[in-house]
XYZ file of C-alpha atoms in Angstrom:
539
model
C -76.070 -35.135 -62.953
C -78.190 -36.773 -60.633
C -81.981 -36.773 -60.332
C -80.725 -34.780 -56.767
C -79.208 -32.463 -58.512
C -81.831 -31.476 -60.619
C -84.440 -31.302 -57.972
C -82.340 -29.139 -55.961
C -79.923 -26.994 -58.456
C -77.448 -24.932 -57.417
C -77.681 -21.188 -57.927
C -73.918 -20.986 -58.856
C -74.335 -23.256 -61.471
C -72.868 -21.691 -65.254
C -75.749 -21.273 -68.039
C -75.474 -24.579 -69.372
C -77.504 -26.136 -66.448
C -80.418 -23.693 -67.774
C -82.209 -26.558 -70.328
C -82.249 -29.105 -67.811
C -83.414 -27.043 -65.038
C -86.329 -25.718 -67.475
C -86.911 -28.930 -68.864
C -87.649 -30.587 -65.203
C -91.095 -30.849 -64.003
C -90.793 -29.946 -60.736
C -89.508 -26.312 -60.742
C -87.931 -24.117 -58.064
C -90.322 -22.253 -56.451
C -89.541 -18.168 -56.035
C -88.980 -19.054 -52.461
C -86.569 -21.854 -52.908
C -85.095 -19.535 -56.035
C -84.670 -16.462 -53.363
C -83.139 -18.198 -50.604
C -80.479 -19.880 -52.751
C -79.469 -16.783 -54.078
C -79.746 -14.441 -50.636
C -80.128 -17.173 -47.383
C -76.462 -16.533 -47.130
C -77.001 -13.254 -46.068
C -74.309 -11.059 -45.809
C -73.286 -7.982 -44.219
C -74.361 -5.584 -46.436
C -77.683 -7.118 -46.572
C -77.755 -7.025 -42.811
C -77.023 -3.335 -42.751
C -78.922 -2.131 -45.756
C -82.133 -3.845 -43.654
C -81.216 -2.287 -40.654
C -81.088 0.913 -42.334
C -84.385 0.748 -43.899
C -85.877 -0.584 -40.352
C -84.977 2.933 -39.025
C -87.928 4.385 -41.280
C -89.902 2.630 -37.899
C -88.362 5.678 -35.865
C -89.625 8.344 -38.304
C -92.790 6.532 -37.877
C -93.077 6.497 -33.905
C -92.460 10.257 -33.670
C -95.330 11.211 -36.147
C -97.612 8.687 -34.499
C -96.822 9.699 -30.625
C -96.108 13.428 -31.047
C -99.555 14.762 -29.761
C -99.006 13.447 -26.515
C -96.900 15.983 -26.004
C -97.951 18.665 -28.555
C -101.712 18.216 -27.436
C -101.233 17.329 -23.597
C -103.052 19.704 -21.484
C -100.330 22.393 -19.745
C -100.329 22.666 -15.938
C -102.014 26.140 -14.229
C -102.051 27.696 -11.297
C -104.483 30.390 -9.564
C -103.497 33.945 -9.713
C -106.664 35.805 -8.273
C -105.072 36.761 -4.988
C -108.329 37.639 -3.208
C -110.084 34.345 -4.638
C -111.216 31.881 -1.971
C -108.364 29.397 -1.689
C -111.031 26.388 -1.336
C -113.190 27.413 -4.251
C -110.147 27.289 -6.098
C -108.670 24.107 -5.092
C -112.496 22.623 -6.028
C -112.074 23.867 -9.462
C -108.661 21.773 -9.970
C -109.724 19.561 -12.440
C -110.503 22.393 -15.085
C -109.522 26.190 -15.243
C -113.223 26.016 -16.728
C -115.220 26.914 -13.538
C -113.081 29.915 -13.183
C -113.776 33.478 -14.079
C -111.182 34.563 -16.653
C -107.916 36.422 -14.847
C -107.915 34.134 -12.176
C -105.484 31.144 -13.092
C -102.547 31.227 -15.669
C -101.012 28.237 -17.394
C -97.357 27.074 -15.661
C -95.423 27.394 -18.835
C -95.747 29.816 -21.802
C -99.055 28.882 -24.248
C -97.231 28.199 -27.263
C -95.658 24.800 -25.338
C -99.225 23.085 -26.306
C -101.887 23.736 -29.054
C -104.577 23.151 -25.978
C -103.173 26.390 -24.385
C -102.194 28.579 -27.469
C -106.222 28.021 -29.085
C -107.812 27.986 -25.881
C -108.901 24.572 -25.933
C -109.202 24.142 -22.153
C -112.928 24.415 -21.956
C -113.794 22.812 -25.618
C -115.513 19.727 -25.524
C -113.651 15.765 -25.907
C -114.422 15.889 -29.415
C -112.617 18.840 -30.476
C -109.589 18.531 -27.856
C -109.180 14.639 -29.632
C -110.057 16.085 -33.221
C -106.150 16.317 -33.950
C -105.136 13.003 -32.852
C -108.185 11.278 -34.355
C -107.668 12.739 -37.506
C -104.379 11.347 -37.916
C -105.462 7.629 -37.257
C -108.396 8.494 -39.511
C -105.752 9.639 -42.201
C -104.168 6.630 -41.822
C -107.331 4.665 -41.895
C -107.885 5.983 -44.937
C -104.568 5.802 -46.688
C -104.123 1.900 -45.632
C -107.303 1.459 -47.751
C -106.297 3.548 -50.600
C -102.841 2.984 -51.061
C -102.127 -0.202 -49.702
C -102.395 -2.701 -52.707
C -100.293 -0.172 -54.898
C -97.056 -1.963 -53.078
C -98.506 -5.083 -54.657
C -99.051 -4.288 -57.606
C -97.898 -0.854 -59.432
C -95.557 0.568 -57.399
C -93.828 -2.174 -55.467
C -92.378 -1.673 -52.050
C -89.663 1.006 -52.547
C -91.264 3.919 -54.428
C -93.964 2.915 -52.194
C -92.262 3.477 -49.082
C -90.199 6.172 -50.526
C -93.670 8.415 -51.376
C -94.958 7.810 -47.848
C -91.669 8.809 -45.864
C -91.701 12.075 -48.224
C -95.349 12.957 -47.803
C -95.331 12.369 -44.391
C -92.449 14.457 -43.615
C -93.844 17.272 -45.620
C -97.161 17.254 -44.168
C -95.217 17.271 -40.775
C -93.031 20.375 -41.627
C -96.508 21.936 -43.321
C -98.041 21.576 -39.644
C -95.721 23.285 -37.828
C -97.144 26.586 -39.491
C -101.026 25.828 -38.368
C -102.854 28.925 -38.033
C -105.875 27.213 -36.013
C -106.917 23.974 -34.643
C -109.378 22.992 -38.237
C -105.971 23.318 -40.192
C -103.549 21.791 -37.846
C -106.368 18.389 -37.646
C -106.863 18.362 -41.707
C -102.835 18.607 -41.909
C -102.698 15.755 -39.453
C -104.911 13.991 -41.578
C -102.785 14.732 -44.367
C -99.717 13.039 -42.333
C -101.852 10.142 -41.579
C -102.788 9.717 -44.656
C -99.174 9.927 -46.337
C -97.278 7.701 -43.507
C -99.743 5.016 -43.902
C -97.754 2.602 -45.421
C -94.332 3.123 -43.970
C -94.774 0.540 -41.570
C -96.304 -1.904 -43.604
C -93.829 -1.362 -46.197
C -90.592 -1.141 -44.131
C -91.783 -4.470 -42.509
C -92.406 -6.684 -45.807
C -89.112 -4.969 -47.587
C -86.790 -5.630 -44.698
C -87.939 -9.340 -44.544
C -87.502 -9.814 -48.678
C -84.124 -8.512 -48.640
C -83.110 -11.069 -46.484
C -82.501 -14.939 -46.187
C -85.313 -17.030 -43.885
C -82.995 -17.566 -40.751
C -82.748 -13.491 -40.897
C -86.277 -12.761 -41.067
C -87.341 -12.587 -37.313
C -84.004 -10.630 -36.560
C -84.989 -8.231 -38.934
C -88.224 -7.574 -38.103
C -86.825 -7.190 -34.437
C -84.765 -4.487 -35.271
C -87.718 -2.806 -36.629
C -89.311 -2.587 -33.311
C -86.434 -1.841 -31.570
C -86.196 0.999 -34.071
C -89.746 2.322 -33.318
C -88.567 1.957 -29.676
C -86.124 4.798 -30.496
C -88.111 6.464 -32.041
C -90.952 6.929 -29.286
C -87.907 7.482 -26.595
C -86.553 10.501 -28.898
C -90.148 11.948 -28.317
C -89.651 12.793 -24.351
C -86.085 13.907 -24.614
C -87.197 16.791 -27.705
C -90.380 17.393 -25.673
C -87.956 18.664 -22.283
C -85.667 20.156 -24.215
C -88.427 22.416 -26.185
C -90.852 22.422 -22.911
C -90.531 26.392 -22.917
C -90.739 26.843 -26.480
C -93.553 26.289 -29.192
C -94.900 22.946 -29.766
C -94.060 23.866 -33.343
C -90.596 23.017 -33.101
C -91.365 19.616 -32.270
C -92.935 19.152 -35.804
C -89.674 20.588 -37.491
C -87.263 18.599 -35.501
C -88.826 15.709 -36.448
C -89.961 16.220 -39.834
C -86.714 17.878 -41.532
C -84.705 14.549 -40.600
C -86.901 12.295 -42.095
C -86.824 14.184 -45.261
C -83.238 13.689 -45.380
C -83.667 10.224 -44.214
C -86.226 9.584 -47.854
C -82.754 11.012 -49.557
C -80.624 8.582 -48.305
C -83.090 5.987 -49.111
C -83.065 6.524 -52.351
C -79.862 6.025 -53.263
C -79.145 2.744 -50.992
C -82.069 0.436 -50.613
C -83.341 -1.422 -53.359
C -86.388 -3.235 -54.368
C -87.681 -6.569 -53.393
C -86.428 -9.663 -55.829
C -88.773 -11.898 -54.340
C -91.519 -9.108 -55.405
C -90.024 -8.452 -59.044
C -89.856 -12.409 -59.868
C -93.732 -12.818 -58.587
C -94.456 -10.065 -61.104
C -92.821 -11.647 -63.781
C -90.086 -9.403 -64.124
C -86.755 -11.631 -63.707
C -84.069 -9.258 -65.671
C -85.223 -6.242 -62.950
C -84.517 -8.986 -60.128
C -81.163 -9.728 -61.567
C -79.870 -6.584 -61.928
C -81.658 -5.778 -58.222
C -79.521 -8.580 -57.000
C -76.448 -7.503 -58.963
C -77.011 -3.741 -56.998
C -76.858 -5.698 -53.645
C -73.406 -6.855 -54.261
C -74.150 -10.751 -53.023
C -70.805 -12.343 -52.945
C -70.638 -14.853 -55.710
C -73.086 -13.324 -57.700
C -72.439 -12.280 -61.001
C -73.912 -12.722 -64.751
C -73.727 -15.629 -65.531
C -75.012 -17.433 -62.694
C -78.601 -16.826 -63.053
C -80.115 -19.974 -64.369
C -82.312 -20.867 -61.273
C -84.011 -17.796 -61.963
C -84.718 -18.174 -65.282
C -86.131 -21.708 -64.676
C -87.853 -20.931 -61.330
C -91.461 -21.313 -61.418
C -93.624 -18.080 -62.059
C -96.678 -16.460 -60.588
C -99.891 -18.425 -62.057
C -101.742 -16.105 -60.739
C -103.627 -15.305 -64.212
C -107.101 -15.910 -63.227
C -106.582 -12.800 -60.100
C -104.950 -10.442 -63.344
C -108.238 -10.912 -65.354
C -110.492 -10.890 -62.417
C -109.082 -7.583 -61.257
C -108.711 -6.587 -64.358
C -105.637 -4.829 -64.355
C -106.987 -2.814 -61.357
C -104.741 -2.045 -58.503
C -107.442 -3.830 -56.194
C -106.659 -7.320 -58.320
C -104.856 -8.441 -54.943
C -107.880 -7.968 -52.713
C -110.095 -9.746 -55.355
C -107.986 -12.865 -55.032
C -108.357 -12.764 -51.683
C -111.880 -12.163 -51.928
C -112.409 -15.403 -53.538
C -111.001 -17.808 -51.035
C -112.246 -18.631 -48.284
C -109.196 -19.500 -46.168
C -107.538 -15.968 -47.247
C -111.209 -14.318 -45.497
C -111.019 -16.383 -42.779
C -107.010 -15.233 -41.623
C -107.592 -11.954 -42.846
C -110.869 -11.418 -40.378
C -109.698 -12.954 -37.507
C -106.072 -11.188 -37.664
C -107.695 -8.008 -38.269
C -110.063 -8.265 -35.240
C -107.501 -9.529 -32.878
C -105.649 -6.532 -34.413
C -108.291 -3.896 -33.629
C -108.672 -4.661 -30.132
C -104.599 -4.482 -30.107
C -104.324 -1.099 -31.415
C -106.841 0.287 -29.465
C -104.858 -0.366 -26.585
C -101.444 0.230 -27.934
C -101.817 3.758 -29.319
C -104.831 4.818 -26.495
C -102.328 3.888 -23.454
C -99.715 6.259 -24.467
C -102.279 8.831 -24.995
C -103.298 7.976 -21.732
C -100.740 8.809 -19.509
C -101.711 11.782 -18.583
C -105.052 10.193 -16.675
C -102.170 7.983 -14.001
C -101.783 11.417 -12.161
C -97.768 11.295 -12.798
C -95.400 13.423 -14.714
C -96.301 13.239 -18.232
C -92.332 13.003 -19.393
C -91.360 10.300 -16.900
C -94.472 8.475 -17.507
C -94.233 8.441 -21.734
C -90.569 7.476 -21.370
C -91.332 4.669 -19.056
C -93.954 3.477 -21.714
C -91.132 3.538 -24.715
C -88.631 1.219 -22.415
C -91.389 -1.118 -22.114
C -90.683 -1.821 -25.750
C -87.494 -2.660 -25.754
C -88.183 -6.004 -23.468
C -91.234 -6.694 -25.124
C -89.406 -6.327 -28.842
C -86.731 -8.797 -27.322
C -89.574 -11.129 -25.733
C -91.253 -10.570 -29.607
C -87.893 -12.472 -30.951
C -87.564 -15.477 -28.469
C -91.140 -15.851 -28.594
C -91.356 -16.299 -32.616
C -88.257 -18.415 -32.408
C -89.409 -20.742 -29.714
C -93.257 -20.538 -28.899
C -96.480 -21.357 -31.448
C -97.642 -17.581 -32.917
C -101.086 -18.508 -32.306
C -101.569 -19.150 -28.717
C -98.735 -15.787 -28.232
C -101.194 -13.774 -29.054
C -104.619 -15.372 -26.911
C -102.148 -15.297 -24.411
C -100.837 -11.656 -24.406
C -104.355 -9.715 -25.077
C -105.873 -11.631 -21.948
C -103.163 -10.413 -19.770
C -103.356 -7.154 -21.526
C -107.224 -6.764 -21.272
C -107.014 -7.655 -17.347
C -104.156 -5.388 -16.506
C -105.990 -2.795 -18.133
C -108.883 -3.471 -16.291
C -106.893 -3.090 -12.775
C -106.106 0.002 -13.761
C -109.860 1.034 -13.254
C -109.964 -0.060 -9.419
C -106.340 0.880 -8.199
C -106.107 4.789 -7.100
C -104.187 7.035 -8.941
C -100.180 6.832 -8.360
C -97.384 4.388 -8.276
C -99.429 1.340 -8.675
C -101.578 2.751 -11.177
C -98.363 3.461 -13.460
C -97.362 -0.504 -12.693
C -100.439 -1.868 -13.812
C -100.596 0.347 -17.105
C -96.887 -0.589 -17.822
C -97.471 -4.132 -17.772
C -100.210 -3.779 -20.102
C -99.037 -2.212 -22.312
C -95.699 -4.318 -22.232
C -98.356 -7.149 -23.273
C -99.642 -4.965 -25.738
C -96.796 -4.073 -27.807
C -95.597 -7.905 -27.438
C -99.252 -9.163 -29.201
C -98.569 -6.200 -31.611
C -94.779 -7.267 -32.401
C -96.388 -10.812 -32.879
C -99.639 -9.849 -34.692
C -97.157 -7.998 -37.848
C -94.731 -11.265 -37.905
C -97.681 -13.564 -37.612
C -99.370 -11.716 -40.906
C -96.704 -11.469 -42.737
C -96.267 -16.026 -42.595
C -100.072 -16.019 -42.816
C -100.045 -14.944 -46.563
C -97.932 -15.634 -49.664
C -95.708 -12.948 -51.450
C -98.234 -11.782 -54.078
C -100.784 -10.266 -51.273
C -98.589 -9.892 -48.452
C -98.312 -6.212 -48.661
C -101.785 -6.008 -49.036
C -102.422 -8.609 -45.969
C -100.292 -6.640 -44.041
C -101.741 -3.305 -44.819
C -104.821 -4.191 -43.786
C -104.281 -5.950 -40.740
C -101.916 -2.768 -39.994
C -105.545 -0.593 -40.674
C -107.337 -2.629 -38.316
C -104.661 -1.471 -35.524
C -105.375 2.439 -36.923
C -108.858 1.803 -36.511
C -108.306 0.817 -33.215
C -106.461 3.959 -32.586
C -109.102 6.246 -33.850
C -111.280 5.845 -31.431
C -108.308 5.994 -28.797
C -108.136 9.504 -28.227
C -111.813 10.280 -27.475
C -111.561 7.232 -24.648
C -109.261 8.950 -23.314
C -110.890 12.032 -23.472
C -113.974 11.001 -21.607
C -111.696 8.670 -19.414
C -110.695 12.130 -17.592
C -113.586 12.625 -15.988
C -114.489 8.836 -15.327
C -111.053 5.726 -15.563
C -113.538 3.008 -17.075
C -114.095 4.712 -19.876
C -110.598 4.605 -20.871
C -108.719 1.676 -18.950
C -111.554 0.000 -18.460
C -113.004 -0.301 -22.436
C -109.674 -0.428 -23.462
C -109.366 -3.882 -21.287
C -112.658 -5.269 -22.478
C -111.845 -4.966 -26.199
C -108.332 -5.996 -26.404
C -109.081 -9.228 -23.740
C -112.505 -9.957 -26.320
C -110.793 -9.445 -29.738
C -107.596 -11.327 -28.950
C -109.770 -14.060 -28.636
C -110.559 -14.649 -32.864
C -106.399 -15.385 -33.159
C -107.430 -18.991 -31.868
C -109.067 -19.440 -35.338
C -105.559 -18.570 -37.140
C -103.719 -21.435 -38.490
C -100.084 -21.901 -36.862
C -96.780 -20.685 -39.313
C -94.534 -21.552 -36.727
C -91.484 -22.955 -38.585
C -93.520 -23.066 -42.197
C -92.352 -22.194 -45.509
C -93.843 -18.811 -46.967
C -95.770 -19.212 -50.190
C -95.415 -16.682 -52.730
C -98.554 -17.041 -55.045
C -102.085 -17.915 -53.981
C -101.743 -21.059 -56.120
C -99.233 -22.245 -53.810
C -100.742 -21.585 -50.572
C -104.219 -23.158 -52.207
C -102.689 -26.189 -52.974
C -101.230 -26.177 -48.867
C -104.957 -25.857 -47.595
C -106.035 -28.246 -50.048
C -103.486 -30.979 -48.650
C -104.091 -29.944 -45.157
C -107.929 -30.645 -45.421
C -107.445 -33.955 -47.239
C -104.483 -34.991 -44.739
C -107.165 -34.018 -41.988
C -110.180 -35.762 -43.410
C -107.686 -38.987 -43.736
C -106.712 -38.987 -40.336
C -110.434 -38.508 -39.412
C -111.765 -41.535 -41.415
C -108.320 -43.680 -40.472
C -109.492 -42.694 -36.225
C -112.936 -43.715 -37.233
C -112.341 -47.467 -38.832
C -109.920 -48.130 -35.935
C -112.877 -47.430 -33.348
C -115.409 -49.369 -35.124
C -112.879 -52.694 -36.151
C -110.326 -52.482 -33.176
């Protein structure tokens, strides 16, 4: 063999290879390891990804349902002898009515506003429900999400949320009062936390590097489905209780967690950073790669492991060891802040513009469907964007036009051009937040990267928690809803400037690794600084 050879072995090599792979100082990485063994991905792959990016539709219903579960009904006067004007002044709100004198349009079981009587209840309790969810998904991201890093993994992971979500979700549909029906919300927050964030970084590890962006696509394009699905069940139960919305969306995505049992597997890339390489064999046995078999596993065995010891004994053990290695760099707090603020201002708009809909003055089902086509484009502008354009400068780019569409919104009347306006922010909107997820997922290496991601996912929650009392207020007066919404997503996209650029970079998969790439980067920049230097001062 060649020096060549060794440097670059190839996975389909017999067992004999083995001593002088191990015996070689320079190692294959896990990444190099991975790609040789699934960069060739096949169809099976491909469809087993695509499969398990359809959790993102299960996800979209439970996040977007109370915009049509909690809209406020339509109602009409019924008083025949009540003054026509006074009545027509009182529009806004049934409130300034006496009671007998107006009657909701549809049935009051269509919406929980109608069937509690929350009409006349103040913006905090009318965006209790809604808030509670984001705030149960606040709180799950922070509790659960370094468990996919380190005990659990990705699939049981993602398999516990999809279940507890969809239970919580069938639970709700029997609410006997508003303080149940927001705790049980909470309870669904809390449990689909990490769907997203795990659906995202499993979809990517199952495949090869040239699939990555593809994958990720069909995720969103998934969620797309999802959030169109909402509209359709919403007409078709727009008589009946908002009750049946929960079921009809909660009973299929426990069957979905059934299916995913028995099909998806774990990550490799995740079992080989944990030192377990006989679990990724066999996992990569299960996926039926073509060529594959027993005896061709010697870049595996000689690939080089996570060095990560000094995080284990830091963390002692603890679930938490992941953040703690972050912690401790400075680079790792630096991405990790300015993601996550760029990400709050993002989420604030992207779950509060839905919710919003109802403030344009149009009808609510046209309006909510016209705001889940505007994520198809933007998924397939997402794609040629990551392929061709720096991730960085996507993202200034996208909140600024985002934050001053929003802002239009605030001046221009209610009607036609009001619905433009919003739909073109919000198409920039769910573009930044297509690019934000892909962006995290190169910014960090394999052993935190489903901790990265699950907290830059939490800082998009948190932006949605405050969402629905916006657009409570933003009723009664459009700044408070388009117009803050503008102003924080325009300001926060701002801090992605201070990101370092992944575009067409290699994905580390311990912290060692990406140290050692910040190290070089600083000395390579310090040399060309002192090299500019001597030239100016001895031309």
């Amino acid at each position: 063999r060649t020096r060549d050879d060794l440097a670059v072995p190839n996975p389909m090599a017999d067992t004999a290879a083995a001593p002088l792979l191990t015996s070689h100082k320079a190692r294959p990485s896990i990444d190099e390891t991975m790609e040789a063994y699934m960069g060739a991905t096949g169809a099976g792959q491909l469809l087993k990804a695509v499969l398990l990016a359809f959790a993102w539709a299960l996800d979209a219903q439970q996040v977007f349902i109370s915009v049509f579960t909690d809209a406020e009904p339509p109602w009409h006067c019924t008083d025949a002898d009540a003054d026509a004007s006074s009545c027509s002044a009182a529009a806004a709100s049934p409130c300034a009515l006496p009671p007998g004198a107006w009657a909701w349009d549809r049935p009051a079981v269509t919406s929980v506003v109608s069937e509690w009587s929350l009409e006349c209840a103040g913006p905090a309790l009318v965006s209790l429900p809604a808030s509670s969810f984001f705030a149960g998904c606040l709180a799950g991201g922070f509790l659960l999400t370094t468990l996919a890093d380190s005990l659990l993994g990705r699939r049981k992971m993602l398999l516990a949320s999809i279940v507890s979500m969809s239970a919580a979700g069938v639970v709700t549909a029997f609410s006997p009062n508003v303080w149940a029906y927001a705790a049980l919300r909470f309870v669904s927050g809390f449990g689909r936390s990490m769907v997203g964030t795990c659906t995202l970084v499993l979809s990517t590890e199952l495949v090869g590097r040239r699939w990555r962006d593809t994958v990720c696509v069909a995720g969103f394009f998934c969620f797309t489905l999802g959030f169109l699905s909402l509209p359709a069940l919403a007409y078709t139960f727009r008589e009946a209780s908002w009750r049946n919305m929960y079921l009809w969306t909660s009973v299929p995505s426990l069957c979905y967690s059934i299916l995913f049992y028995f099909v998806v597997q774990e990550s490799p890339r995740w079992l080989l950073v944990r030192g377990r390489r006989q679990d990724a064999i066999d996992t990569l046995q299960q996926m039926q790669i073509g060529g594959i078999t027993s005896s061709n596993f010697s870049m595996i065995h000689a690939c080089a492991m996570n060095d990560d010891d000094d995080d284990a004994e830091a963390g002692a053990s603890s679930v938490f060891a992941t953040l703690h290695s972050m912690w401790e760099r400075p680079w790792a707090l630096r991405r990790l802040a300015a993601i996550m603020t760029a990400s709050f201002g993002v989420g604030m708009v992207y779950y509060g513009m839905p919710l919003n809909v109802g403030n344009l003055g149009s009808n609510l089902y046209l309006s909510v469907t016209y705001n889940a086509l505007a994520e198809l484009p933007s998924s397939i502008l997402s794609w040629l964007l990551m392929g061709r354009i720096n991730r960085r400068s996507s993202v200034v780019a996208l909140t600024a036009a985002a934050g001053l569409w929003s802002l239009a919104c605030v001046i221009i009347p209610q009607g036609t051009a009001r619905m433009a306006a919003e739909l073109v922010s919000f198409f920039a909107t769910c573009t930044a937040f297509n690019v934000i997820l892909m962006y995290s997922i190169e910014l960090f290496p394999t052993s935190v990267r489903n901790s990265a991601v699950g907290l830059v996912r939490q800082a998009l929650v948190l932006g949605g928690v405050a969402a629905p009392l916006l657009v409570a207020l933003g009723r009664r007066n459009s700044f408070f809803s388009f117009g803050v919404l503008g102003l924080v997503i325009g300001c926060s996209g701002m801090f992605a400037a201070c990101l370092p650029e992944t575009k067409g970079k290699a994905m580390s998969d311990t912290m060692d690794e990406e140290d050692h790439k910040e190290h070089t980067c600083t000395v390579h920049d310090h040399v060309d600084t002192s090299t500019d230097l001597h030239i100016v001062q001895f031309p």
